[in-house]
CSV table of C-alpha atoms and ligand atoms in Angstrom, one decimal:
chain,number,residue,atom,x,y,z
A,8,UNK,CA,-26.0,42.9,45.0
A,9,UNK,CA,-26.3,39.6,47.0
A,10,UNK,CA,-30.0,39.7,47.5
A,11,UNK,CA,-32.7,38.0,45.4
A,12,UNK,CA,-35.5,40.5,45.7
A,13,UNK,CA,-35.6,43.0,42.8
A,14,UNK,CA,-37.1,46.1,44.2
A,15,UNK,CA,-38.9,49.0,42.5
A,16,UNK,CA,-36.0,51.3,41.7
A,17,UNK,CA,-37.8,54.4,43.0
A,18,UNK,CA,-39.5,55.7,46.1
A,19,UNK,CA,-43.0,57.3,45.9
A,20,UNK,CA,-43.2,61.0,46.3
A,21,UNK,CA,-46.8,61.7,45.3
A,22,UNK,CA,-49.7,59.3,45.4
A,23,UNK,CA,-53.1,59.0,43.7
A,24,UNK,CA,-55.9,57.2,45.6
A,25,UNK,CA,-57.5,54.3,43.7
A,26,UNK,CA,-61.2,53.9,43.9
A,27,UNK,CA,-62.7,50.9,45.6
A,28,UNK,CA,-66.1,49.7,44.5
A,29,UNK,CA,-68.4,46.8,45.5
A,30,UNK,CA,-69.2,43.8,43.3
A,31,UNK,CA,-72.8,45.0,43.1
A,32,UNK,CA,-71.7,48.5,41.8
A,33,UNK,CA,-69.3,46.9,39.3
A,34,UNK,CA,-72.2,44.7,38.0
A,35,UNK,CA,-74.4,47.8,37.5
A,36,UNK,CA,-71.6,49.8,35.9
A,37,UNK,CA,-70.6,47.0,33.5
A,38,UNK,CA,-74.3,46.6,32.4
A,39,UNK,CA,-74.5,50.3,31.9
A,40,UNK,CA,-71.4,50.1,29.8
A,41,UNK,CA,-73.0,47.6,27.5
A,42,UNK,CA,-70.6,44.9,28.9
A,43,UNK,CA,-67.7,46.7,27.2
A,44,UNK,CA,-64.9,47.8,29.5
A,45,UNK,CA,-63.9,50.6,27.1
A,46,UNK,CA,-67.2,52.3,28.0
A,47,UNK,CA,-66.5,52.3,31.8
A,48,UNK,CA,-65.6,55.4,33.6
A,49,UNK,CA,-62.0,54.9,34.7
A,50,UNK,CA,-62.9,55.9,38.3
A,51,UNK,CA,-64.9,52.7,38.5
A,52,UNK,CA,-61.7,50.7,37.9
A,53,UNK,CA,-59.4,49.6,40.7
A,54,UNK,CA,-56.4,48.3,38.8
A,55,UNK,CA,-56.3,49.5,35.2
A,56,UNK,CA,-54.3,47.2,32.8
A,57,UNK,CA,-56.1,48.4,29.7
A,58,UNK,CA,-52.9,49.7,28.2
A,59,UNK,CA,-49.3,50.7,29.0
A,60,UNK,CA,-49.6,53.6,26.6
A,61,UNK,CA,-49.5,57.1,28.2
A,62,UNK,CA,-50.4,55.6,31.6
A,63,UNK,CA,-46.9,55.6,33.2
A,64,UNK,CA,-45.8,57.7,36.1
A,65,UNK,CA,-43.3,60.5,35.4
A,66,UNK,CA,-40.3,61.0,37.6
A,67,UNK,CA,-39.8,64.0,39.8
A,68,UNK,CA,-37.0,65.0,37.3
A,69,UNK,CA,-39.6,64.9,34.5
A,70,UNK,CA,-42.1,67.0,36.4
A,71,UNK,CA,-39.3,69.4,37.2
A,72,UNK,CA,-38.4,69.5,33.5
A,73,UNK,CA,-42.0,70.6,32.7
A,74,UNK,CA,-41.2,73.9,34.2
A,75,UNK,CA,-38.3,74.3,31.9
A,76,UNK,CA,-40.6,74.0,28.9
A,77,UNK,CA,-40.0,76.8,26.3
A,78,UNK,CA,-43.4,77.5,24.7
A,79,UNK,CA,-42.0,79.5,21.8
A,80,UNK,CA,-43.9,78.7,18.6
A,81,UNK,CA,-40.7,78.3,16.5
A,82,UNK,CA,-37.2,77.3,17.5
A,83,UNK,CA,-38.1,76.4,21.1
A,84,UNK,CA,-35.2,75.5,23.3
A,85,UNK,CA,-37.1,72.4,24.4
A,86,UNK,CA,-37.2,71.2,20.8
A,87,UNK,CA,-33.4,71.4,20.5
A,88,UNK,CA,-33.0,69.5,23.8
A,89,UNK,CA,-35.5,66.9,22.6
A,90,UNK,CA,-33.8,66.7,19.2
A,91,UNK,CA,-30.4,66.2,20.8
A,92,UNK,CA,-31.5,63.3,23.0
A,93,UNK,CA,-33.3,61.6,20.1
A,94,UNK,CA,-30.4,62.0,17.7
A,95,UNK,CA,-27.9,60.7,20.3
A,96,UNK,CA,-30.1,57.7,20.7
A,97,UNK,CA,-31.0,57.0,17.1
A,98,UNK,CA,-28.2,58.5,15.1
A,99,UNK,CA,-30.9,59.6,12.6
A,100,UNK,CA,-30.7,62.9,10.7
A,101,UNK,CA,-34.2,64.4,10.7
A,102,UNK,CA,-36.2,64.4,14.0
A,103,UNK,CA,-39.8,65.3,13.6
A,104,UNK,CA,-42.0,65.5,16.8
A,105,UNK,CA,-45.6,64.3,16.6
A,106,UNK,CA,-48.5,64.2,19.1
A,107,UNK,CA,-48.3,60.4,19.3
A,108,UNK,CA,-47.1,57.3,17.4
A,109,UNK,CA,-49.9,57.0,15.0
A,110,UNK,CA,-49.4,60.6,13.8
A,111,UNK,CA,-45.9,59.7,12.8
A,112,UNK,CA,-47.2,56.6,11.0
A,113,UNK,CA,-49.9,58.6,9.2
A,114,UNK,CA,-47.4,61.3,8.1
A,115,UNK,CA,-44.8,58.8,6.9
A,116,UNK,CA,-47.1,56.5,5.0
A,117,UNK,CA,-49.1,59.4,3.4
A,118,UNK,CA,-45.8,60.9,2.2
A,119,UNK,CA,-44.3,57.7,0.7
A,120,UNK,CA,-46.9,55.0,-0.1
A,121,UNK,CA,-48.8,54.5,-3.3
A,122,UNK,CA,-51.8,52.2,-3.9
A,123,UNK,CA,-50.7,48.6,-4.5
A,124,UNK,CA,-47.5,49.0,-2.3
A,125,UNK,CA,-46.7,46.3,0.2
A,126,UNK,CA,-45.2,47.0,3.7
A,127,UNK,CA,-43.7,44.0,5.4
A,128,UNK,CA,-43.3,44.0,9.2
A,129,UNK,CA,-42.9,41.3,11.9
A,130,UNK,CA,-46.5,42.2,13.0
A,131,UNK,CA,-48.1,45.5,12.3
A,132,UNK,CA,-49.9,47.2,15.2
A,133,UNK,CA,-53.5,48.0,14.4
A,134,UNK,CA,-52.9,51.8,13.8
A,135,UNK,CA,-49.9,51.0,11.6
A,136,UNK,CA,-51.9,48.5,9.6
A,137,UNK,CA,-54.8,51.0,9.3
A,138,UNK,CA,-52.5,53.9,8.2
A,139,UNK,CA,-51.0,51.7,5.5
A,140,UNK,CA,-54.4,50.3,4.3
A,141,UNK,CA,-55.9,53.8,4.1
A,142,UNK,CA,-53.3,54.6,1.4
A,143,UNK,CA,-54.4,51.6,-0.6
A,144,UNK,CA,-51.3,49.6,0.3
A,145,UNK,CA,-51.0,46.2,1.9
A,146,UNK,CA,-49.7,45.5,5.4
A,147,UNK,CA,-48.0,42.1,5.5
A,148,UNK,CA,-47.1,40.3,8.8
A,149,UNK,CA,-43.9,38.1,8.5
A,150,UNK,CA,-43.2,37.0,12.0
A,151,UNK,CA,-41.5,33.7,12.5
A,152,UNK,CA,-43.8,30.6,13.0
A,153,UNK,CA,-42.9,30.4,16.7
A,154,UNK,CA,-44.3,33.9,17.1
A,155,UNK,CA,-47.7,32.6,16.2
A,156,UNK,CA,-47.7,29.7,18.7
A,157,UNK,CA,-48.8,30.8,22.2
A,158,UNK,CA,-47.2,28.0,24.2
A,159,UNK,CA,-43.9,27.7,22.3
A,160,UNK,CA,-41.0,29.0,24.2
A,161,UNK,CA,-38.4,30.9,22.1
A,162,UNK,CA,-36.2,33.8,23.2
A,163,UNK,CA,-37.0,36.1,20.3
A,164,UNK,CA,-40.6,35.3,19.2
A,165,UNK,CA,-40.8,38.8,17.5
A,166,UNK,CA,-38.1,37.9,14.9
A,167,UNK,CA,-38.8,38.4,11.3
A,168,UNK,CA,-39.1,35.3,9.1
A,169,UNK,CA,-36.1,36.0,6.9
A,170,UNK,CA,-37.0,33.4,4.2
A,171,UNK,CA,-40.4,34.9,3.7
A,172,UNK,CA,-39.0,38.4,3.6
A,173,UNK,CA,-36.3,37.4,1.1
A,174,UNK,CA,-38.9,35.7,-1.1
A,175,UNK,CA,-41.1,38.8,-1.0
A,176,UNK,CA,-38.3,41.1,-1.9
A,177,UNK,CA,-37.2,38.8,-4.7
A,178,UNK,CA,-40.6,38.3,-6.2
A,179,UNK,CA,-42.4,41.6,-5.5
A,180,UNK,CA,-39.6,43.9,-4.5
A,181,UNK,CA,-40.7,46.7,-6.8
A,182,UNK,CA,-43.9,47.1,-4.7
A,183,UNK,CA,-42.0,47.4,-1.4
A,184,UNK,CA,-41.0,51.0,-0.5
A,185,UNK,CA,-39.7,50.1,2.9
A,186,UNK,CA,-39.4,47.2,5.4
A,187,UNK,CA,-40.5,47.7,9.0
A,188,UNK,CA,-39.7,45.8,12.2
A,189,UNK,CA,-41.7,46.4,15.5
A,190,UNK,CA,-39.7,46.3,18.7
A,191,UNK,CA,-41.0,44.7,20.8
A,192,UNK,CA,-43.7,43.0,18.8
A,193,UNK,CA,-46.9,44.2,20.5
A,194,UNK,CA,-49.4,42.3,18.4
A,195,UNK,CA,-47.5,39.1,18.9
A,196,UNK,CA,-47.4,39.3,22.7
A,197,UNK,CA,-44.8,42.0,23.4
A,198,UNK,CA,-42.1,39.6,22.2
A,199,UNK,CA,-38.5,40.9,21.4
A,200,UNK,CA,-36.5,40.9,18.2
A,201,UNK,CA,-32.8,39.8,18.4
A,202,UNK,CA,-30.0,42.0,17.2
A,203,UNK,CA,-28.9,39.1,15.0
A,204,UNK,CA,-32.3,39.1,13.3
A,205,UNK,CA,-32.2,42.9,12.9
A,206,UNK,CA,-28.8,42.6,11.3
A,207,UNK,CA,-30.0,39.9,8.9
A,208,UNK,CA,-33.0,42.0,8.0
A,209,UNK,CA,-30.6,44.9,7.3
A,210,UNK,CA,-28.5,42.7,5.1
A,211,UNK,CA,-31.6,41.8,3.0
A,212,UNK,CA,-32.5,45.5,2.8
A,213,UNK,CA,-29.0,46.3,1.6
A,214,UNK,CA,-29.2,43.5,-1.0
A,215,UNK,CA,-32.5,44.7,-2.3
A,216,UNK,CA,-31.8,48.4,-1.7
A,217,UNK,CA,-34.8,49.0,0.7
A,218,UNK,CA,-34.9,51.3,3.7
A,219,UNK,CA,-35.5,49.7,7.1
A,220,UNK,CA,-37.7,51.5,9.6
A,221,UNK,CA,-38.3,50.5,13.2
A,222,UNK,CA,-41.6,50.9,15.0
A,223,UNK,CA,-39.6,51.8,18.1
A,224,UNK,CA,-42.4,52.2,20.8
A,225,UNK,CA,-40.8,49.7,23.2
A,226,UNK,CA,-37.1,49.9,22.0
A,227,UNK,CA,-35.7,49.9,25.6
A,228,UNK,CA,-37.6,46.8,26.6
A,229,UNK,CA,-36.4,45.1,23.5
A,230,UNK,CA,-32.8,46.2,24.3
A,231,UNK,CA,-33.1,44.6,27.7
A,232,UNK,CA,-34.2,41.3,26.2
A,233,UNK,CA,-31.2,41.4,23.9
A,234,UNK,CA,-28.9,42.1,26.8
A,235,UNK,CA,-30.2,39.1,28.8
A,236,UNK,CA,-30.8,36.6,26.0
A,237,UNK,CA,-28.2,37.3,23.3
A,238,UNK,CA,-24.8,36.4,24.8
A,239,UNK,CA,-22.8,38.8,22.6
A,240,UNK,CA,-24.5,41.8,24.4
A,241,UNK,CA,-24.4,40.6,28.0
A,242,UNK,CA,-21.9,43.3,29.1
A,243,UNK,CA,-23.3,46.1,27.0
A,244,UNK,CA,-25.4,48.9,28.5
A,245,UNK,CA,-29.1,49.0,27.4
A,246,UNK,CA,-28.4,52.4,25.8
A,247,UNK,CA,-25.5,51.0,23.7
A,248,UNK,CA,-27.7,48.1,22.6
A,249,UNK,CA,-30.5,50.5,21.7
A,250,UNK,CA,-28.0,52.6,19.7
A,251,UNK,CA,-26.9,49.4,17.9
A,252,UNK,CA,-30.5,48.6,17.0
A,253,UNK,CA,-31.1,52.1,15.7
A,254,UNK,CA,-27.8,52.2,13.8
A,255,UNK,CA,-29.3,49.4,11.5
A,256,UNK,CA,-32.3,51.5,10.6
A,257,UNK,CA,-32.9,54.3,8.1
A,258,UNK,CA,-35.8,55.7,10.2
A,259,UNK,CA,-38.3,55.0,12.9
A,260,UNK,CA,-41.8,55.8,14.1
A,261,UNK,CA,-42.1,56.2,17.9
A,262,UNK,CA,-44.9,56.6,20.5
A,263,UNK,CA,-43.3,58.3,23.5
A,264,UNK,CA,-46.3,57.2,25.5
A,265,UNK,CA,-44.5,53.8,25.9
A,266,UNK,CA,-40.7,53.9,26.2
A,267,UNK,CA,-40.6,57.7,26.2
A,268,UNK,CA,-42.1,57.5,29.8
A,269,UNK,CA,-44.4,60.4,28.9
A,270,UNK,CA,-48.1,60.7,28.9
A,271,UNK,CA,-48.3,62.0,25.4
A,272,UNK,CA,-46.0,62.5,22.4
A,273,UNK,CA,-44.1,60.7,19.7
A,274,UNK,CA,-41.7,61.3,16.8
A,275,UNK,CA,-40.7,60.3,13.3
A,276,UNK,CA,-37.0,60.2,12.6
A,277,UNK,CA,-35.3,59.4,9.2
A,278,UNK,CA,-32.3,60.0,7.1
A,279,UNK,CA,-33.8,60.5,3.6
A,280,UNK,CA,-33.8,64.2,2.9
A,281,UNK,CA,-36.5,64.2,0.3
A,282,UNK,CA,-38.9,62.0,2.4
A,283,UNK,CA,-38.2,64.3,5.4
A,284,UNK,CA,-39.2,67.4,3.4
A,285,UNK,CA,-42.5,65.7,2.4
A,286,UNK,CA,-43.2,64.6,6.0
A,287,UNK,CA,-42.6,68.1,7.3
A,288,UNK,CA,-45.0,69.5,4.8
A,289,UNK,CA,-47.7,67.1,5.9
A,290,UNK,CA,-46.8,67.7,9.5
A,291,UNK,CA,-47.6,71.4,9.2
A,292,UNK,CA,-51.1,70.6,7.9
A,293,UNK,CA,-52.2,68.6,10.9
A,294,UNK,CA,-49.6,68.6,13.8
A,295,UNK,CA,-48.0,72.0,13.7
A,296,UNK,CA,-44.7,73.7,13.1
A,297,UNK,CA,-41.7,71.2,12.8
A,298,UNK,CA,-40.2,72.3,16.1
A,299,UNK,CA,-43.2,71.3,18.2
A,300,UNK,CA,-45.3,68.9,16.1
A,301,UNK,CA,-48.5,69.0,18.1
A,302,UNK,CA,-46.8,69.0,21.5
A,303,UNK,CA,-46.2,71.7,24.1
A,304,UNK,CA,-42.7,72.7,24.9
A,305,UNK,CA,-43.1,71.0,28.3
A,306,UNK,CA,-44.1,67.7,26.6
A,307,UNK,CA,-40.8,67.8,24.6
A,308,UNK,CA,-38.9,68.3,27.9
A,309,UNK,CA,-40.7,65.3,29.6
A,310,UNK,CA,-40.0,63.0,26.6
A,311,UNK,CA,-36.3,64.1,26.5
A,312,UNK,CA,-35.8,63.2,30.1
A,313,UNK,CA,-38.0,60.1,29.8
A,314,UNK,CA,-35.8,58.7,27.0
A,315,UNK,CA,-32.8,59.0,29.2
A,316,UNK,CA,-34.4,57.3,32.2
A,317,UNK,CA,-35.9,54.4,30.2
A,318,UNK,CA,-32.5,53.0,29.3
A,319,UNK,CA,-31.3,52.9,32.9
A,320,UNK,CA,-30.4,49.4,33.9
A,321,UNK,CA,-32.2,49.3,37.3
A,322,UNK,CA,-35.4,50.5,35.7
A,323,UNK,CA,-35.3,47.9,32.9
A,324,UNK,CA,-34.3,45.1,35.2
A,325,UNK,CA,-37.3,45.9,37.4
A,326,UNK,CA,-39.6,46.5,34.5
A,327,UNK,CA,-39.1,43.2,32.6
A,328,UNK,CA,-38.9,41.2,35.9
A,329,UNK,CA,-42.2,42.6,37.2
A,330,UNK,CA,-44.0,41.6,34.0
A,331,UNK,CA,-42.5,38.1,34.2
A,332,UNK,CA,-43.5,38.0,37.9
A,333,UNK,CA,-47.2,38.3,37.0
A,334,UNK,CA,-46.8,35.8,34.2
A,335,UNK,CA,-45.2,33.2,36.5
A,336,UNK,CA,-47.9,33.7,39.2
A,337,UNK,CA,-50.6,33.0,36.6
A,338,UNK,CA,-48.8,29.9,35.3
A,339,UNK,CA,-48.6,28.6,38.9
A,340,UNK,CA,-52.4,29.0,39.0
A,341,UNK,CA,-52.8,26.9,35.8
A,342,UNK,CA,-53.7,29.9,33.7
A,343,UNK,CA,-52.6,29.5,30.0
A,344,UNK,CA,-50.6,32.5,28.8
A,345,UNK,CA,-48.4,33.4,25.8
A,346,UNK,CA,-45.0,32.1,26.7
A,347,UNK,CA,-42.5,33.4,27.6
A,348,UNK,CA,-43.9,36.6,29.2
A,349,UNK,CA,-43.4,39.7,27.0
A,350,UNK,CA,-42.0,43.1,28.0
A,351,UNK,CA,-45.1,45.2,28.7
A,352,UNK,CA,-48.0,42.8,29.1
A,353,UNK,CA,-49.2,39.3,29.9
A,354,UNK,CA,-51.5,37.8,27.4
A,355,UNK,CA,-54.0,35.2,28.7
A,356,UNK,CA,-55.1,32.6,26.2
A,357,UNK,CA,-58.9,32.9,26.8
A,358,UNK,CA,-59.8,30.3,24.1
A,359,UNK,CA,-57.7,27.7,26.0
A,360,UNK,CA,-59.0,28.8,29.4
A,361,UNK,CA,-62.7,28.8,28.3
A,362,UNK,CA,-63.0,26.0,25.8
A,363,UNK,CA,-66.7,25.7,26.3
A,364,UNK,CA,-67.3,29.2,24.9
A,365,UNK,CA,-67.0,29.2,21.1
A,366,UNK,CA,-64.9,32.1,19.5
A,367,UNK,CA,-68.1,33.7,18.0
A,368,UNK,CA,-69.4,34.0,21.6
A,369,UNK,CA,-66.2,36.0,22.6
A,370,UNK,CA,-64.3,34.0,25.3
A,371,UNK,CA,-61.9,37.0,25.6
A,372,UNK,CA,-64.8,39.3,26.5
A,373,UNK,CA,-66.2,36.7,28.9
A,374,UNK,CA,-62.8,36.7,30.7
A,375,UNK,CA,-62.3,40.5,30.6
A,376,UNK,CA,-65.7,41.1,32.1
A,377,UNK,CA,-65.3,38.4,34.8
A,378,UNK,CA,-62.0,40.0,35.9
A,379,UNK,CA,-63.7,43.4,36.2
A,380,UNK,CA,-66.7,42.0,38.2
A,381,UNK,CA,-64.5,39.8,40.4
A,382,UNK,CA,-61.8,42.4,41.4
A,383,UNK,CA,-62.2,45.7,39.5
A,384,UNK,CA,-59.3,44.8,37.2
A,385,UNK,CA,-59.5,46.1,33.6
A,386,UNK,CA,-57.8,44.2,30.8
A,387,UNK,CA,-58.5,44.2,27.1
A,388,UNK,CA,-59.8,41.6,24.7
A,389,UNK,CA,-57.5,41.0,21.7
A,390,UNK,CA,-59.5,38.4,19.7
A,391,UNK,CA,-62.7,37.8,17.8
A,392,UNK,CA,-64.5,41.0,18.9
A,393,UNK,CA,-61.5,43.1,17.9
A,394,UNK,CA,-60.6,41.3,14.6
A,395,UNK,CA,-63.5,38.9,13.7
A,396,UNK,CA,-65.7,41.2,11.6
A,397,UNK,CA,-64.8,41.7,8.0
A,398,UNK,CA,-65.5,44.7,5.7
A,399,UNK,CA,-68.3,42.7,3.9
A,400,UNK,CA,-70.1,42.3,7.3
A,401,UNK,CA,-69.3,38.6,7.7
A,402,UNK,CA,-67.7,37.3,10.9
A,403,UNK,CA,-65.1,34.6,11.6
A,404,UNK,CA,-63.1,33.7,14.7
A,405,UNK,CA,-60.0,35.8,15.3
A,406,UNK,CA,-56.6,34.0,15.0
A,407,UNK,CA,-56.5,33.8,18.8
A,408,UNK,CA,-58.8,34.9,21.6
A,409,UNK,CA,-56.4,36.7,24.1
A,410,UNK,CA,-56.8,38.9,27.1
A,411,UNK,CA,-54.0,41.4,27.5
A,412,UNK,CA,-53.0,42.7,30.9
A,413,UNK,CA,-50.8,45.6,30.1
A,414,UNK,CA,-48.6,47.0,32.9
A,415,UNK,CA,-48.3,50.8,33.1
A,416,UNK,CA,-44.7,51.9,33.8
A,417,UNK,CA,-43.7,52.7,37.4
A,418,UNK,CA,-47.4,52.8,38.5
A,419,UNK,CA,-48.3,49.7,40.4
A,420,UNK,CA,-46.2,47.9,43.1
A,421,UNK,CA,-45.7,44.2,43.7
A,422,UNK,CA,-48.7,44.0,46.0
A,423,UNK,CA,-51.0,45.4,43.3
A,424,UNK,CA,-49.7,42.7,41.0
A,425,UNK,CA,-50.1,40.0,43.7
A,426,UNK,CA,-53.7,41.2,43.9
A,427,UNK,CA,-54.2,41.0,40.1
A,428,UNK,CA,-52.8,37.4,40.2
A,429,UNK,CA,-55.3,36.5,42.9
A,430,UNK,CA,-58.2,37.9,41.0
A,431,UNK,CA,-57.2,36.0,37.8
A,432,UNK,CA,-56.7,32.8,39.8
A,433,UNK,CA,-60.2,33.2,41.4
A,434,UNK,CA,-61.8,33.7,38.0
A,435,UNK,CA,-59.9,30.8,36.4
A,436,UNK,CA,-61.1,28.5,39.3
A,437,UNK,CA,-64.7,29.2,38.2
A,438,UNK,CA,-64.0,29.3,34.4
A,439,UNK,CA,-66.5,26.6,33.5
A,440,UNK,CA,-69.3,28.7,34.9
A,441,UNK,CA,-68.5,31.7,32.7
A,442,UNK,CA,-70.9,32.4,29.7
A,443,UNK,CA,-70.3,33.9,26.3
A,444,UNK,CA,-71.7,37.1,24.9
A,445,UNK,CA,-73.5,38.4,21.8
A,446,UNK,CA,-73.2,41.8,20.1
A,447,UNK,CA,-76.4,43.8,20.3
A,448,UNK,CA,-75.1,47.0,18.6
A,449,UNK,CA,-71.9,47.8,16.9
A,450,UNK,CA,-70.4,50.3,14.3
A,451,UNK,CA,-69.1,49.1,11.0
A,452,UNK,CA,-65.4,49.5,11.9
A,453,UNK,CA,-63.3,49.3,15.1
A,454,UNK,CA,-66.4,47.8,16.8
A,455,UNK,CA,-64.5,46.7,19.9
A,456,UNK,CA,-64.3,50.3,21.3
A,457,UNK,CA,-68.0,51.0,21.3
A,458,UNK,CA,-69.9,47.8,20.7
A,459,UNK,CA,-72.7,47.0,23.2
A,460,UNK,CA,-73.0,43.3,24.2
A,461,UNK,CA,-75.3,41.1,26.2
A,462,UNK,CA,-74.5,37.9,28.2
A,463,UNK,CA,-75.9,34.7,26.8
B,16,F0G,N1,-47.0,50.9,17.3
B,16,F0G,C1,-47.2,50.0,18.4
B,16,F0G,C2,-46.3,48.8,18.4
B,16,F0G,C3,-48.1,50.3,19.4
B,16,F0G,O1,-48.2,49.4,20.4
B,16,F0G,C4,-48.8,51.5,19.4
B,16,F0G,C5,-49.8,51.8,20.4
B,16,F0G,C6,-48.6,52.4,18.3
B,16,F0G,C7,-47.7,52.1,17.3
B,16,F0G,C8,-49.4,53.7,18.2
B,16,F0G,O2,-48.9,54.6,19.1
B,16,F0G,O3,-50.9,55.0,20.5
B,16,F0G,O4,-49.0,56.7,20.4
B,16,F0G,O5,-50.6,56.4,18.5
B,16,F0G,N2,-50.2,51.0,21.2
B,16,F0G,C9,-51.1,51.2,22.4
B,16,F0G,C10,-51.5,49.9,23.0
B,16,F0G,C11,-52.3,52.0,22.0
B,16,F0G,O6,-52.4,49.8,23.9
B,16,F0G,O7,-50.9,48.8,22.7
B,16,F0G,P1,-49.9,55.7,19.7
């Protein structure tokens, strides 16, 4: 098309009102919430960018598919439809539904890990790391150096550091039961992995005879980055690129709450028959019979349809462009972000924006709370509150102090995003007046969800 404007590739058939609040109300609600936005009631939030997980809008075709759900306990028609879509996409032999991504992780790692094992990845997501560590194994992040530098521009900042992976497999290979790659790399800023890098990881896995698993939550967004940044694939469809990515893998874990375009669900898919048997046994204990795995028949229908819609070109074009659009607006206002913008979220470098607030006074929390008070926008701190406390009770600064603005799929329009950019710019303009926080009460683990704080 000859026009520059990339439009939302849908029209809106059903709307949900969003609740407007006053600044005074927000100040009261935030105080009641212990200055922790996880403790807010969502109806006190105007634009909710806490996560892109399970928060997307389903299409009319998905809502229609819900009525086709077959709720039979065993052998449901909806399972076979789901299985066929997933196996066409991934080419993997065993398709095991789960209620969300972390259930797939839990079942896989419980079935195959032993204490002392090492699982390398570009960067493990928190639940992946936790599910590995609970088995007494070690979760090792091997992303390339550029992937750890917020301001460095690189087309594939999610790539695996091949030299470090090779060195690990050569020196400690007997402790590595599988290699993982997360597409896109959420913990590193939603950054993509190139197909060339995946092929090179595959070649190392072949040389050392290790299975390769994808954490595939955002596989379609990753496929779009490959299409637009890796010349070899410029003319390929996103679906063909996704199939090429999966063809390199022996298995995957998936949260359908992201690129499944569903509100709940996930799956584990793999080729190894013996591992699959063990996983199905574990599945029955906690998730349910292998043809529903903790989901209703209608959820399986919604995911099957969502996996088809998510690889459509107009959708991905709009999706990745709309994230970049927010990033570019923030950069124009002088707000430091992880560059280049990732697929599902913009990550603001709060430590750089608020240099007067030391990491142990949580600059990320100061920024998250200011965004909420200023405009009712909810983001999430990924920094010292989330990662700074250690099992022995000591506290050190997190690697970075970031604020993630994650964009739900097909939910907000360009004017919502313009509003968010205005709110962030207004807060950034008064950055030097923001104050840090101290923790007044917190549990021993995962404190960021429930900690109560106080402004300094
Ligand atoms: N892997 C990645 C890369 C993720 O981003 C997530 C979830 C999971 C696994 C776990 O999936 O939530 O369905 O159990 N990420 C969400 C987020 C929670 O906000 O980034 P789940």
